[in-house]
XYZ file of C-alpha atoms in Angstrom:
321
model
C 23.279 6.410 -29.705
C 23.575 10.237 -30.117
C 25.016 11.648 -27.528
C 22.873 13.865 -25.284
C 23.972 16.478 -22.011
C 20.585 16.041 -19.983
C 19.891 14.656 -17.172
C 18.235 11.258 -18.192
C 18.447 8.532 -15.669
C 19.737 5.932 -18.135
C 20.856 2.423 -16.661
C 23.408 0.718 -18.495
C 22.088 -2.824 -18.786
C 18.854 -1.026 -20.318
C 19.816 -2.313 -23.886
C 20.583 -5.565 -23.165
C 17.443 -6.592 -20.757
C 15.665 -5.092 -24.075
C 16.559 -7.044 -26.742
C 16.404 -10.140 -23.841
C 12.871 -9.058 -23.542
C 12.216 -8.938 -27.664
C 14.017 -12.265 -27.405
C 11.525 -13.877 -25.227
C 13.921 -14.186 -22.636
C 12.646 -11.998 -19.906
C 9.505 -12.482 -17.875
C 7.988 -8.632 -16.926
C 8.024 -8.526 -13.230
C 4.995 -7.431 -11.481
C 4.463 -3.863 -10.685
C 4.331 -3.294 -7.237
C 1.578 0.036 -6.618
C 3.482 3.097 -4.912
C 2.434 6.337 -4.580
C 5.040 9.960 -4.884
C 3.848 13.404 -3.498
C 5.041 16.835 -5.024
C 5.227 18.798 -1.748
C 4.868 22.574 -2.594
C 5.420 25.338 -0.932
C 4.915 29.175 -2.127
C 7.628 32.298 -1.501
C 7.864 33.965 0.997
C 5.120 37.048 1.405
C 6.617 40.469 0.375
C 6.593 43.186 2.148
C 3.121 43.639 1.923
C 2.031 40.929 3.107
C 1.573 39.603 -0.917
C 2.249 36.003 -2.309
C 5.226 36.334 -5.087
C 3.440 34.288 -7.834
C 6.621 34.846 -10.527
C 8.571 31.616 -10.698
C 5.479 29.479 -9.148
C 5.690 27.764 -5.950
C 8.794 25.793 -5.100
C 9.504 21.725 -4.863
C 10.522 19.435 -1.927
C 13.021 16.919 -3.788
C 15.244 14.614 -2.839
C 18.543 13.251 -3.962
C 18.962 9.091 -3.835
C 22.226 8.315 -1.945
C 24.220 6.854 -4.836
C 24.494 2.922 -3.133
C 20.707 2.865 -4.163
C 20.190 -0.456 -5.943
C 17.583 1.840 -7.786
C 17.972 5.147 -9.722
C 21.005 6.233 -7.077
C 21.858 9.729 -7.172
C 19.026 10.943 -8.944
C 16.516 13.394 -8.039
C 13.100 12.248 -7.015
C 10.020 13.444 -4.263
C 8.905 11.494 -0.943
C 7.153 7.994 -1.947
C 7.290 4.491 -1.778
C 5.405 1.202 -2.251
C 1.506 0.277 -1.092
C 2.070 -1.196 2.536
C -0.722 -4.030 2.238
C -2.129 -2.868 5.703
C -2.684 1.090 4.179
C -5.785 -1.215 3.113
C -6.724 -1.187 6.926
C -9.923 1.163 7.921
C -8.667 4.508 8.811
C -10.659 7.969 10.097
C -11.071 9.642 6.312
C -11.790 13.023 5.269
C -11.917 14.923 1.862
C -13.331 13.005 -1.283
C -14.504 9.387 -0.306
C -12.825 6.283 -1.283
C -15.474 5.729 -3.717
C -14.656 9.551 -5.558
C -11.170 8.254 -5.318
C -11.789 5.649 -6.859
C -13.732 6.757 -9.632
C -10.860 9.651 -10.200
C -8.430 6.608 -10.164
C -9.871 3.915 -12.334
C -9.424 1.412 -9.374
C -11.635 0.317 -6.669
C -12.592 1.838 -3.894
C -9.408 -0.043 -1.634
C -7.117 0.628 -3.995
C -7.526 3.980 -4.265
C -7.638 4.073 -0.244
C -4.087 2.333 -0.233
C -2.593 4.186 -2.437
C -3.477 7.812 -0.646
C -2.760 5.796 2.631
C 1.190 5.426 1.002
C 0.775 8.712 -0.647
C 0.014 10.400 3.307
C 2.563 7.704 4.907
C 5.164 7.718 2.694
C 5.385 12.054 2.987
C 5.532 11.201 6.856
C 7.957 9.097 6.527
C 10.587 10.328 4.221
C 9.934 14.421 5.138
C 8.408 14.251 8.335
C 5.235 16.195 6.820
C 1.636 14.839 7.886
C -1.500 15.467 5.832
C -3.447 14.935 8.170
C -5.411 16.621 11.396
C -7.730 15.628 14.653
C -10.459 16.795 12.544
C -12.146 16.925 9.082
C -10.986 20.807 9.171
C -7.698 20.564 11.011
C -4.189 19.910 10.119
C -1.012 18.996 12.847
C 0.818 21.923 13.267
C 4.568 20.647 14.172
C 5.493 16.886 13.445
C 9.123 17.507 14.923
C 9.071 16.534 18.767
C 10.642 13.465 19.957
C 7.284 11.611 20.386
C 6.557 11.936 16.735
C 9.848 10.516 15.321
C 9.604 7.384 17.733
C 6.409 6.806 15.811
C 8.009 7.384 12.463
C 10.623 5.015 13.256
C 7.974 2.509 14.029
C 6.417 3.303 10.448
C 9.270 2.652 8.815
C 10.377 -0.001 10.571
C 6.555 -1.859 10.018
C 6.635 -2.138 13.465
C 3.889 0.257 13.774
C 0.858 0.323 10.556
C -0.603 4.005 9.333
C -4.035 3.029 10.633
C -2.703 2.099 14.027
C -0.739 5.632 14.149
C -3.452 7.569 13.038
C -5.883 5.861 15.684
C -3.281 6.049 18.510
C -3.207 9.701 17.863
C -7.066 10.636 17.057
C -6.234 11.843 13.729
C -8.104 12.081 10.449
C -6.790 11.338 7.233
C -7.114 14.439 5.170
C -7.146 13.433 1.092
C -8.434 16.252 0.637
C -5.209 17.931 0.558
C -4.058 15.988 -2.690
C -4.291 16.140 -5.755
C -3.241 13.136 -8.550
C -1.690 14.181 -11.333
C 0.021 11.607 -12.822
C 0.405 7.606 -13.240
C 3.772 6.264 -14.420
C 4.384 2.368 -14.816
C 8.095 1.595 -14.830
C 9.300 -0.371 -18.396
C 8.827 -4.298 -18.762
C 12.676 -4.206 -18.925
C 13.067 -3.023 -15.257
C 13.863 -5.749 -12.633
C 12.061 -3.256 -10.010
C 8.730 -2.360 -11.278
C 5.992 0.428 -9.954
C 2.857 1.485 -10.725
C 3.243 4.666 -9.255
C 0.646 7.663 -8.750
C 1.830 11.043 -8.398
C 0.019 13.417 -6.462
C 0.585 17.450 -5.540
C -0.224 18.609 -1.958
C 1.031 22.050 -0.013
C 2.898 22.201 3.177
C 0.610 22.663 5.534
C 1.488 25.755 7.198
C 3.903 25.294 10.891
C 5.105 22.225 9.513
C 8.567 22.047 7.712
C 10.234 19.430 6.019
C 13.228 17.338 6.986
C 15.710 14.598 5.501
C 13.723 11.524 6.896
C 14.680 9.095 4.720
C 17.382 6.644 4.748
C 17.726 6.324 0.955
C 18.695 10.677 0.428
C 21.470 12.374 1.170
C 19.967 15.730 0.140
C 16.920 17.542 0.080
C 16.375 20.844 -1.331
C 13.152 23.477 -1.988
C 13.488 24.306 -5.768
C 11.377 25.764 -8.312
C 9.999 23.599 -10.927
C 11.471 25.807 -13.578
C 14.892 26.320 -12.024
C 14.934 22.240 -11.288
C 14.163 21.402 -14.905
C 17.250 23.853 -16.193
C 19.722 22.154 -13.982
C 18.166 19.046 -15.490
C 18.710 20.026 -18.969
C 22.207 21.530 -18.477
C 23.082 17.708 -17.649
C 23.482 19.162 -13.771
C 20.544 17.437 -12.099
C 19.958 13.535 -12.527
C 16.237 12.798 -13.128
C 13.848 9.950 -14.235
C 11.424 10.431 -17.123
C 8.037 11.130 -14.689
C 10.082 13.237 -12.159
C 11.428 15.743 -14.626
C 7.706 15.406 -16.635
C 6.289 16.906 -13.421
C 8.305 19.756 -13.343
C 7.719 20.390 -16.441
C 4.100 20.523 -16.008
C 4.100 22.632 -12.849
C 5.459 25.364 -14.553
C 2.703 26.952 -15.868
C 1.292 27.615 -11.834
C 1.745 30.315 -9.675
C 0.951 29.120 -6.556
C 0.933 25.739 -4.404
C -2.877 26.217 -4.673
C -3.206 26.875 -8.192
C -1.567 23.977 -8.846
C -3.781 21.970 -6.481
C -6.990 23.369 -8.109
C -5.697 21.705 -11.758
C -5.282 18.207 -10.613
C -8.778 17.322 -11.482
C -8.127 18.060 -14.596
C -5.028 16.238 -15.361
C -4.966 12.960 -17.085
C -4.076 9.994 -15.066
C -3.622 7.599 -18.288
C -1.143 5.138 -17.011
C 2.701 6.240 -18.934
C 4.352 3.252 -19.893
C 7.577 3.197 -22.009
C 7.727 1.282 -25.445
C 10.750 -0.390 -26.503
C 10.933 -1.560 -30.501
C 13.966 -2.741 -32.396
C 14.399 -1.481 -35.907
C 17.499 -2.995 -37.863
C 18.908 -4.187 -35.312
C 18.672 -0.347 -33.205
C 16.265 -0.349 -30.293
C 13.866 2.888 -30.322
C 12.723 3.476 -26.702
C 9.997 5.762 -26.120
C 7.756 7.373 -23.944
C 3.986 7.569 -25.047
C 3.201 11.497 -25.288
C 6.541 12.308 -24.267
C 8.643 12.305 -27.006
C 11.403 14.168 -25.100
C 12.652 11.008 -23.427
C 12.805 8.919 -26.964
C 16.268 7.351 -27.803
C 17.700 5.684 -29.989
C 20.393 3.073 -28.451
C 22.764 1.206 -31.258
C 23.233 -2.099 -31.310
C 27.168 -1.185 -30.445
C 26.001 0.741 -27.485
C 27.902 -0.372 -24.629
C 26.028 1.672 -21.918
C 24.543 5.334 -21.265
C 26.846 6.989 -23.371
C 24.600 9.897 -23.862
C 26.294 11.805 -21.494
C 23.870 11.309 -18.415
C 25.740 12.683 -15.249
C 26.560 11.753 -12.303
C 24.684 14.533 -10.317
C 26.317 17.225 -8.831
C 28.188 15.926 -6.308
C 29.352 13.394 -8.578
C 26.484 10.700 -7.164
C 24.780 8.357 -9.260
C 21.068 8.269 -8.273
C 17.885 7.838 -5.514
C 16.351 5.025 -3.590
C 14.881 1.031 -4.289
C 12.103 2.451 -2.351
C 11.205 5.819 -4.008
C 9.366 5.263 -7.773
C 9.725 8.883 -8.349
């Protein structure tokens, strides 16, 4: 394979759980549904009191500690897998399960599930709630003692997202998100996701934290500055995580990207693997930037995928981002 100095998250059995998969050898796992939210945030007002729009609004990402059985050390956003109680009846504002659903392509509890994980999983992982006591209010601080007892219990599926929200009289607000993408992880992949991406702002008095168990750092970056340190081989990415990046660039502002996730397609991204004379071509539909070409004397990522900058390898088996 050519060698490369990007940040491509590139596992090094990869070429061998191809060809075992060409072979007939390999039975695709299942994809488990998950949901990933870009949390944005815009600079802060000038001195007049103006939003900067130059640079667009910045990222909450994460770094995978590098023991992660999955993608450690690589930068990803909050998320995680479809809890089969996020099915459970919950208070629900914003576009109904049935709008979701059509926006989606699934049915009408699917779609609730996955914004269920979507809300959850931000909750859990940043300690940022979308969500309010009514159809027009959002929590204003998540950080007290009280509230990480219940997060604990979250994570720990001691405690279910319906059951928190009703404990504490609050309304789900989907409203505040917006799905921009759908990413299925290769048939080659032992862990497998279905995973919806979705955009949402920080609502304003809350801030975000390192929640989660599977990061060892979190930073606020913007898209554009994230994606150089990606190309400059600095920042450790997965193909949808740098994709979104890419295609937040063109916004100014946490709600200018939020008003162009109805128009975004949701057409499920699913990578293609094909061997040609013996050399396996692995794409990405509509994404040629991820393409590679791995020969059949390729002995692992040898196209000079780092480490990350504090020399860890990549993020968490929970986080599909």
């Amino acid at each position: 394979m050519s060698s490369t100095t990007n940040g491509q998250w590139y596992p090094p059995e990869w070429p061998d759980r191809i060809r075992a998969l060409a072979n007939g050898e390999l039975t695709p796992a299942t994809p488990r549904r998950a949901a990933t939210v870009l949390l944005l945030r815009n600079a802060p007002p000038g001195p007049s009191g103006e939003t900067p729009t130059s640079g667009g609004p910045a990222v909450h990402m994460l770094r995978r500690r590098a023991s992660m059985a999955f993608a450690g050390g690589a930068y990803a956003y909050p998320g995680g897998s479809v809890d089969p109680r996020d099915e459970a009846p919950v208070a629900w504002a914003g576009p109904s399960r049935t709008q979701w659903a059509v926006r989606m392509g699934v049915d009408p509890a699917t779609a609730q599930a996955i914004v269920c994980a979507a809300v959850r999983e931000t909750f859990e992982e940043a300690g940022v709630l979308l969500a309010g006591a009514s159809a027009g209010t959002v929590v204003a601080d998540t950080t007290g003692e009280d509230w990480e007892v219940d997060r604990a219990a979250l994570v720990g599926h001691e405690l279910s997202f319906a059951e928190f929200l009703g404990r504490r009289g609050l309304v789900l607000r989907s409203d505040l998100l917006g799905a921009w993408a759908r990413w299925i992880t290769p048939e080659f992949e032992p862990r497998r996701y279905d995973t919806w991406f979705f955009v949402a702002a920080l609502p304003e008095g809350q801030r975000t934290r390192n929640a989660s168990t599977e990061a060892d750092r979190t930073v606020w970056i913007r898209p554009a500055e994230a994606a150089a340190g990606y190309d400059r081989g600095e920042l450790l990415m997965m193909p949808p995580t740098i994709s979104m990046l890419r295609a937040l660039q063109p916004y100014g502002t946490a709600a200018e990207a939020l008003a162009a996730a109805p128009a975004q397609d949701l057409t499920p991204v699913l990578a293609r693997a094909k061997i040609v004379d013996d050399e396996i071509v692995l794409s990405w539909p509509g994404h040629d930037e991820f393409t590679k070409h791995i020969a059949p004397d390729d002995d692992g990522p040898g196209d000079g995928a780092p480490d990350g900058p504090s020399g860890a390898p990549s993020p968490s088996g929970g986080n599909p981002a």
